[in-house]
Amino acid sequence: MALALRCLRPLPSLLLRSSFAMARGLPQAPQGCPALLLEGCRQCAQQMLLSRQLATKKAKGKGQSQAKVNISAALVEDIINLEETSENMQAVIEALKEDFSRNLNVRTSPGALDHITVMTKDGKFPLNQLGQISQKSPQLMIVNMTNFPESTAAAAKAIRESGMNLNPEVDGTVIRVPVPKVTREHRESLAKLAKQFTNKSKEALRKVRSKSITQVKKFKNKVSEDTIWLLEKQIQQMADEAAAEMDKLLAAKTKELLG
């Protein structure tokens, strides 16, 4: 009995929406489809909603701002997981933030060396797992490789090739790392590196977008063209927003580096 009441309760609004769809020439639930009365057919409800969104966008005059596509993830979960797509794009942004934090510091501190990856005969390891890093003075850092003396040369090479403008000196199992004065040239070099990191992240973002759009296109024979178009548009919007956030991060980092 309770189920029957729940089914009948939305009847007036559903009939009104069906009449609206007919008046606007929008797709309706197939004849005999229980969705018209019970909203039990997800495909029909989805089609009606997405078509209304598309009609709204097409009604916009040329040169006018278009409404933002905002499809409910629940309506299209059988086609693509939009939440997962968003999370993957956000992961690319977070990785860029991490690159900026680790690799692009005007002032060098012991923590700035932690992320440096050292290639040893046993594989790749962060420098701080192989040696003890300390700061002797503002102009000198020390990396003590006593625990892994066989990796001393590899560690010195990794520091030299880190892109941080450092020239380590090896003394037995101790690596001395002079900290150079920050010059304008070094600041500009870091700013260029920030741009390179951003471009690399945007390429990763494009891969996420392309993968998602490819997933959507697999259903082109199962759902309407309008649905495919709207999903592609939403994924592109998500990518554009992520790229815009990356540009803001780059602008802020460039300003920080160049002073």
Short mmCIF file of C-alpha atoms in Angstrom, two decimals:
data_model
loop_
_atom_site.label_atom_id
_atom_site.label_comp_id
_atom_site.label_asym_id
_atom_site.label_seq_id
_atom_site.Cartn_x
_atom_site.Cartn_y
_atom_site.Cartn_z
CA MET A 1 0.00 0.00 0.00
CA ALA A 2 2.81 2.40 0.92
CA LEU A 3 4.53 1.64 -2.39
CA ALA A 4 1.36 2.43 -4.33
CA LEU A 5 1.01 5.77 -2.56
CA ARG A 6 4.60 6.69 -3.33
CA CYS A 7 4.01 5.86 -6.98
CA LEU A 8 0.82 7.91 -7.24
CA ARG A 9 2.05 10.94 -5.30
CA PRO A 10 4.22 12.40 -8.15
CA LEU A 11 1.51 11.77 -10.79
CA PRO A 12 0.30 15.39 -11.20
CA SER A 13 3.80 16.82 -11.61
CA LEU A 14 4.78 14.01 -13.96
CA LEU A 15 1.76 14.58 -16.19
CA LEU A 16 2.55 18.27 -16.25
CA ARG A 17 6.15 17.60 -17.24
CA SER A 18 5.00 15.17 -19.92
CA SER A 19 2.66 17.85 -21.33
CA PHE A 20 5.51 20.34 -21.25
CA ALA A 21 7.73 17.95 -23.15
CA MET A 22 5.06 17.48 -25.82
CA ALA A 23 4.61 21.23 -26.17
CA ARG A 24 8.33 21.79 -26.56
CA GLY A 25 8.79 18.88 -28.92
CA LEU A 26 11.08 17.10 -26.49
CA PRO A 27 11.52 13.34 -26.22
CA GLN A 28 8.84 11.62 -24.16
CA ALA A 29 8.72 8.28 -22.44
CA PRO A 30 7.91 5.51 -24.93
CA GLN A 31 4.27 4.50 -25.10
CA GLY A 32 3.48 2.02 -22.35
CA CYS A 33 6.64 2.91 -20.42
CA PRO A 34 5.99 2.83 -16.62
CA ALA A 35 8.29 5.85 -16.26
CA LEU A 36 5.43 8.13 -17.25
CA LEU A 37 3.52 7.14 -14.14
CA LEU A 38 6.02 5.68 -11.72
CA GLU A 39 9.36 7.28 -12.70
CA GLY A 40 10.76 3.77 -12.74
CA CYS A 41 12.54 4.03 -16.06
CA ARG A 42 15.81 5.83 -15.51
CA GLN A 43 16.59 6.05 -19.21
CA CYS A 44 13.38 7.93 -19.99
CA ALA A 45 13.74 10.32 -17.07
CA GLN A 46 17.35 10.90 -18.02
CA GLN A 47 16.48 11.58 -21.63
CA MET A 48 13.77 14.11 -20.70
CA LEU A 49 16.05 15.99 -18.31
CA LEU A 50 19.05 16.11 -20.61
CA SER A 51 16.94 17.15 -23.58
CA ARG A 52 15.49 20.05 -21.60
CA GLN A 53 19.01 21.12 -20.72
CA LEU A 54 20.04 20.95 -24.37
CA ALA A 55 16.95 22.88 -25.49
CA THR A 56 17.75 25.60 -22.96
CA LYS A 57 21.30 25.91 -24.32
CA LYS A 58 20.20 25.96 -27.96
CA ALA A 59 17.69 28.69 -27.16
CA LYS A 60 20.50 31.04 -26.27
CA GLY A 61 21.16 33.63 -28.95
CA LYS A 62 24.47 33.73 -30.75
CA GLY A 63 27.02 35.71 -28.80
CA GLN A 64 25.12 35.37 -25.54
CA SER A 65 26.58 33.55 -22.56
CA GLN A 66 25.45 29.94 -22.40
CA ALA A 67 24.22 28.23 -19.28
CA LYS A 68 26.68 25.91 -17.62
CA VAL A 69 26.03 22.22 -18.17
CA ASN A 70 25.53 20.51 -14.83
CA ILE A 71 24.36 16.94 -15.25
CA SER A 72 23.55 14.94 -12.16
CA ALA A 73 26.17 12.19 -11.81
CA ALA A 74 23.45 9.78 -10.64
CA LEU A 75 21.57 10.12 -13.93
CA VAL A 76 24.53 9.01 -16.03
CA GLU A 77 26.29 6.62 -13.67
CA ASP A 78 25.65 3.74 -16.11
CA ILE A 79 27.57 5.65 -18.79
CA ILE A 80 30.43 7.26 -16.88
CA ASN A 81 31.45 8.03 -13.31
CA LEU A 82 31.66 11.83 -13.40
CA GLU A 83 32.76 11.97 -9.76
CA GLU A 84 35.74 9.75 -10.57
CA THR A 85 36.60 11.98 -13.53
CA SER A 86 36.51 15.02 -11.24
CA GLU A 87 38.71 13.26 -8.67
CA ASN A 88 41.26 12.31 -11.35
CA MET A 89 41.44 15.91 -12.55
CA GLN A 90 41.83 17.15 -8.99
CA ALA A 91 44.64 14.64 -8.45
CA VAL A 92 46.54 16.25 -11.35
CA ILE A 93 46.14 19.66 -9.71
CA GLU A 94 47.35 18.33 -6.36
CA ALA A 95 50.39 16.79 -8.05
CA LEU A 96 51.23 20.18 -9.56
CA LYS A 97 50.96 21.82 -6.13
CA GLU A 98 53.33 19.18 -4.77
CA ASP A 99 55.84 19.83 -7.57
CA PHE A 100 55.72 23.56 -6.86
CA SER A 101 56.19 23.01 -3.14
CA ARG A 102 59.06 20.56 -3.43
CA ASN A 103 61.02 21.82 -6.40
CA LEU A 104 60.46 25.56 -6.63
CA ASN A 105 61.70 27.21 -3.46
CA VAL A 106 63.78 30.37 -3.51
CA ARG A 107 65.20 29.53 -0.11
CA THR A 108 66.77 26.11 0.20
CA SER A 109 66.17 24.21 3.45
CA PRO A 110 66.96 20.62 4.50
CA GLY A 111 63.38 19.61 3.69
CA ALA A 112 63.89 20.75 0.10
CA LEU A 113 66.21 17.79 -0.46
CA ASP A 114 63.87 15.15 0.95
CA HIS A 115 62.06 14.48 -2.31
CA ILE A 116 65.19 13.99 -4.42
CA THR A 117 65.12 10.48 -5.85
CA VAL A 118 68.36 8.50 -5.79
CA MET A 119 68.91 5.66 -8.24
CA THR A 120 70.73 2.80 -6.51
CA LYS A 121 71.46 -0.79 -7.51
CA ASP A 122 68.45 -1.82 -5.41
CA GLY A 123 66.05 0.67 -7.03
CA LYS A 124 64.91 4.26 -6.50
CA PHE A 125 64.77 5.77 -3.01
CA PRO A 126 64.12 9.26 -1.59
CA LEU A 127 67.32 10.88 -0.40
CA ASN A 128 66.01 11.25 3.16
CA GLN A 129 65.67 7.45 3.40
CA LEU A 130 69.33 6.93 2.55
CA GLY A 131 71.03 9.78 4.37
CA GLN A 132 70.58 12.11 7.32
CA ILE A 133 70.04 15.66 6.06
CA SER A 134 70.91 18.64 8.23
CA GLN A 135 71.71 22.32 7.81
CA LYS A 136 75.12 23.32 9.09
CA SER A 137 74.62 26.99 8.30
CA PRO A 138 72.40 29.13 6.04
CA GLN A 139 74.92 28.52 3.26
CA LEU A 140 75.68 24.83 3.86
CA MET A 141 73.69 21.60 4.11
CA ILE A 142 75.11 18.22 5.07
CA VAL A 143 73.94 14.77 3.93
CA ASN A 144 75.40 12.00 6.06
CA MET A 145 75.43 8.71 4.09
CA THR A 146 76.97 6.54 6.85
CA ASN A 147 74.06 4.08 6.80
CA PHE A 148 74.29 3.57 3.03
CA PRO A 149 77.87 4.46 2.07
CA GLU A 150 77.63 2.56 -1.22
CA SER A 151 74.99 5.05 -2.40
CA THR A 152 77.01 8.19 -1.65
CA ALA A 153 78.06 8.84 -5.26
CA ALA A 154 74.55 8.18 -6.55
CA ALA A 155 73.11 10.57 -3.96
CA ALA A 156 75.55 13.32 -4.94
CA LYS A 157 74.63 12.84 -8.60
CA ALA A 158 70.91 13.05 -7.81
CA ILE A 159 71.41 16.31 -5.91
CA ARG A 160 73.48 17.76 -8.76
CA GLU A 161 70.85 16.84 -11.34
CA SER A 162 67.84 17.91 -9.25
CA GLY A 163 67.46 21.21 -11.08
CA MET A 164 67.91 23.13 -7.81
CA ASN A 165 71.19 24.75 -8.87
CA LEU A 166 73.19 22.80 -6.29
CA ASN A 167 76.77 21.58 -6.60
CA PRO A 168 77.42 18.92 -3.91
CA GLU A 169 80.91 18.00 -2.71
CA VAL A 170 81.66 14.45 -1.52
CA ASP A 171 83.92 13.90 1.51
CA GLY A 172 83.94 10.18 2.33
CA THR A 173 80.39 9.32 3.34
CA VAL A 174 79.48 12.98 3.86
CA ILE A 175 78.01 15.12 1.11
CA ARG A 176 78.42 18.87 1.56
CA VAL A 177 75.86 20.94 -0.29
CA PRO A 178 76.70 24.66 -0.55
CA VAL A 179 73.59 26.81 -0.81
CA PRO A 180 74.12 29.48 -3.47
CA LYS A 181 72.88 33.01 -3.07
CA VAL A 182 69.60 33.58 -4.80
CA THR A 183 70.26 35.49 -8.00
CA ARG A 184 67.82 37.01 -10.46
CA GLU A 185 68.94 34.45 -13.00
CA HIS A 186 68.11 31.61 -10.61
CA ARG A 187 64.69 33.08 -9.89
CA GLU A 188 63.94 33.30 -13.61
CA SER A 189 65.14 29.73 -14.06
CA LEU A 190 62.72 28.54 -11.39
CA ALA A 191 59.89 30.49 -13.01
CA LYS A 192 60.57 28.73 -16.31
CA LEU A 193 60.59 25.41 -14.49
CA ALA A 194 57.19 26.28 -12.98
CA LYS A 195 55.85 26.82 -16.50
CA GLN A 196 57.25 23.44 -17.57
CA PHE A 197 55.59 21.70 -14.60
CA THR A 198 52.29 23.37 -15.48
CA ASN A 199 52.45 22.33 -19.13
CA LYS A 200 53.23 18.77 -18.08
CA SER A 201 50.23 18.78 -15.73
CA LYS A 202 47.96 20.14 -18.45
CA GLU A 203 49.03 17.27 -20.67
CA ALA A 204 48.07 14.83 -17.90
CA LEU A 205 44.75 16.67 -17.60
CA ARG A 206 44.10 16.27 -21.33
CA LYS A 207 44.65 12.54 -20.98
CA VAL A 208 42.03 12.34 -18.22
CA ARG A 209 39.59 14.30 -20.37
CA SER A 210 40.23 12.18 -23.48
CA LYS A 211 39.83 8.95 -21.54
CA SER A 212 36.49 10.12 -20.14
CA ILE A 213 35.16 11.25 -23.50
CA THR A 214 36.20 7.95 -25.05
CA GLN A 215 34.23 6.18 -22.33
CA VAL A 216 31.14 8.27 -23.13
CA LYS A 217 31.38 7.60 -26.86
CA LYS A 218 31.16 3.87 -26.23
CA PHE A 219 27.46 4.45 -25.53
CA LYS A 220 26.67 6.44 -28.69
CA ASN A 221 24.52 3.57 -29.97
CA LYS A 222 22.70 3.15 -26.66
CA VAL A 223 21.76 6.71 -25.69
CA SER A 224 20.73 9.81 -27.60
CA GLU A 225 23.10 12.18 -29.39
CA ASP A 226 21.95 14.92 -27.02
CA THR A 227 23.08 12.90 -24.02
CA ILE A 228 26.50 12.25 -25.56
CA TRP A 229 26.87 15.91 -26.52
CA LEU A 230 25.97 17.14 -23.04
CA LEU A 231 28.32 14.72 -21.32
CA GLU A 232 31.20 15.70 -23.59
CA LYS A 233 30.41 19.34 -22.89
CA GLN A 234 30.40 18.79 -19.14
CA ILE A 235 33.70 16.89 -19.21
CA GLN A 236 35.24 19.70 -21.25
CA GLN A 237 33.95 22.24 -18.73
CA MET A 238 35.50 20.25 -15.89
CA ALA A 239 38.83 20.18 -17.74
CA ASP A 240 38.65 23.92 -18.48
CA GLU A 241 38.02 24.69 -14.81
CA ALA A 242 40.96 22.51 -13.76
CA ALA A 243 43.23 24.19 -16.33
CA ALA A 244 42.14 27.62 -15.09
CA GLU A 245 43.06 26.61 -11.53
CA MET A 246 46.48 25.50 -12.77
CA ASP A 247 46.97 28.89 -14.43
CA LYS A 248 46.17 30.62 -11.14
CA LEU A 249 48.68 28.42 -9.31
CA LEU A 250 51.32 29.23 -11.93
CA ALA A 251 50.64 32.97 -11.72
CA ALA A 252 50.93 32.93 -7.93
CA LYS A 253 54.11 30.84 -7.99
CA THR A 254 55.71 33.02 -10.68
CA LYS A 255 54.96 36.13 -8.63
CA GLU A 256 56.48 34.47 -5.56
CA LEU A 257 59.61 33.42 -7.40
CA LEU A 258 60.29 36.65 -9.27
CA GLY A 259 59.35 38.85 -6.33
#
